[in-house]
Structures are given as structure tokens and as C-alpha cells.
């Protein structure tokens, strides 16, 4: 019975990390498209930087969480 509760917690954590990761990937993709257009070059660079600012700490947090949860 405890497996069901732990599974729901793991699914919830994965959903939160996935959602935030998705919010980081979308600006990178849109920024890459906008960089190629001369009129929106600065907005594209800004979106890519924002995407990397979101993704890098989230990836580090995810690695630390997996390490702490499974390997302790």
C-alpha cells in the first residue's frame, strides 16, 4: 500500500520538473527561430538566455534530487 503513495509523489515530482523544463525549452526554441529574423534578433537572444537561466538550475536540482532520493 505504501508503494501507491510513493508512486504518486514521484509522479507529482516528475510532473513539476517536466512542466518547468518545458517552460525552459519553449523560450530556447522560440528564441532560436527569432534570432534568424533581423527585426526580432534582440528578443530572440533574450528568450534564449531566459530559457537557459530556467533550465540550468532546474537540471542541477533534478540531478541532486535523484541523487538524494535514490542513492542515499
mmCIF file of C-alpha atoms in Angstrom:
data_model
loop_
_atom_site.group_PDB
_atom_site.id
_atom_site.type_symbol
_atom_site.label_atom_id
_atom_site.label_comp_id
_atom_site.label_asym_id
_atom_site.label_seq_id
_atom_site.Cartn_x
_atom_site.Cartn_y
_atom_site.Cartn_z
ATOM 1 C CA UNK A 1 0.000 0.000 0.000
ATOM 2 C CA UNK A 2 2.863 2.380 0.670
ATOM 3 C CA UNK A 3 4.045 1.855 -2.905
ATOM 4 C CA UNK A 4 0.977 3.668 -4.247
ATOM 5 C CA UNK A 5 1.688 6.761 -2.134
ATOM 6 C CA UNK A 6 5.357 6.835 -3.083
ATOM 7 C CA UNK A 7 4.453 6.360 -6.733
ATOM 8 C CA UNK A 8 2.049 9.319 -6.620
ATOM 9 C CA UNK A 9 4.726 11.504 -5.020
ATOM 10 C CA UNK A 10 7.240 10.500 -7.699
ATOM 11 C CA UNK A 11 4.708 11.205 -10.452
ATOM 12 C CA UNK A 12 3.999 14.612 -8.908
ATOM 13 C CA UNK A 13 7.700 15.486 -8.704
ATOM 14 C CA UNK A 14 8.224 14.358 -12.300
ATOM 15 C CA UNK A 15 5.249 16.450 -13.464
ATOM 16 C CA UNK A 16 6.583 19.577 -11.751
ATOM 17 C CA UNK A 17 10.102 19.109 -13.149
ATOM 18 C CA UNK A 18 8.678 18.319 -16.588
ATOM 19 C CA UNK A 19 6.488 21.417 -16.577
ATOM 20 C CA UNK A 20 9.305 23.733 -15.575
ATOM 21 C CA UNK A 21 11.650 22.054 -18.066
ATOM 22 C CA UNK A 22 9.040 22.584 -20.786
ATOM 23 C CA UNK A 23 8.824 26.263 -19.827
ATOM 24 C CA UNK A 24 12.587 26.472 -20.268
ATOM 25 C CA UNK A 25 12.729 24.658 -23.605
ATOM 26 C CA UNK A 26 9.989 26.671 -25.312
ATOM 27 C CA UNK A 27 11.801 30.050 -24.966
ATOM 28 C CA UNK A 28 15.006 28.492 -26.298
ATOM 29 C CA UNK A 29 13.231 27.157 -29.390
ATOM 30 C CA UNK A 30 11.289 30.369 -29.998
ATOM 31 C CA UNK A 31 14.417 32.443 -29.395
ATOM 32 C CA UNK A 32 16.343 30.369 -31.916
ATOM 33 C CA UNK A 33 13.665 31.000 -34.524
ATOM 34 C CA UNK A 34 13.522 34.731 -33.756
ATOM 35 C CA UNK A 35 17.314 35.173 -33.889
ATOM 36 C CA UNK A 36 17.225 34.361 -37.607
ATOM 37 C CA UNK A 37 14.826 37.262 -38.226
ATOM 38 C CA UNK A 38 16.698 40.565 -38.259
ATOM 39 C CA UNK A 39 13.784 42.537 -36.815
ATOM 40 C CA UNK A 40 13.479 40.325 -33.701
ATOM 41 C CA UNK A 41 17.121 39.424 -33.104
ATOM 42 C CA UNK A 42 17.367 41.031 -29.632
ATOM 43 C CA UNK A 43 14.135 39.425 -28.423
ATOM 44 C CA UNK A 44 15.395 36.051 -29.631
ATOM 45 C CA UNK A 45 18.649 36.413 -27.719
ATOM 46 C CA UNK A 46 16.746 37.461 -24.591
ATOM 47 C CA UNK A 47 14.402 34.477 -24.829
ATOM 48 C CA UNK A 48 17.285 32.047 -25.253
ATOM 49 C CA UNK A 49 19.108 33.485 -22.246
ATOM 50 C CA UNK A 50 15.914 33.254 -20.168
ATOM 51 C CA UNK A 51 15.446 29.641 -21.247
ATOM 52 C CA UNK A 52 18.971 28.727 -20.195
ATOM 53 C CA UNK A 53 18.531 30.559 -16.881
ATOM 54 C CA UNK A 54 15.495 28.358 -16.200
ATOM 55 C CA UNK A 55 16.950 25.062 -17.469
ATOM 56 C CA UNK A 56 20.421 25.038 -15.906
ATOM 57 C CA UNK A 57 19.367 25.362 -12.228
ATOM 58 C CA UNK A 58 16.435 23.015 -12.805
ATOM 59 C CA UNK A 59 18.713 20.351 -14.248
ATOM 60 C CA UNK A 60 21.100 20.717 -11.317
ATOM 61 C CA UNK A 61 18.185 20.473 -8.872
ATOM 62 C CA UNK A 62 16.829 17.392 -10.639
ATOM 63 C CA UNK A 63 20.212 15.651 -10.527
ATOM 64 C CA UNK A 64 20.598 16.493 -6.844
ATOM 65 C CA UNK A 65 17.054 15.278 -6.080
ATOM 66 C CA UNK A 66 17.601 11.969 -7.871
ATOM 67 C CA UNK A 67 20.930 11.521 -6.117
ATOM 68 C CA UNK A 68 19.449 12.298 -2.714
ATOM 69 C CA UNK A 69 16.281 10.237 -3.203
ATOM 70 C CA UNK A 70 17.720 7.050 -4.694
ATOM 71 C CA UNK A 71 21.363 6.913 -3.667
ATOM 72 C CA UNK A 72 21.314 7.919 -0.003
#
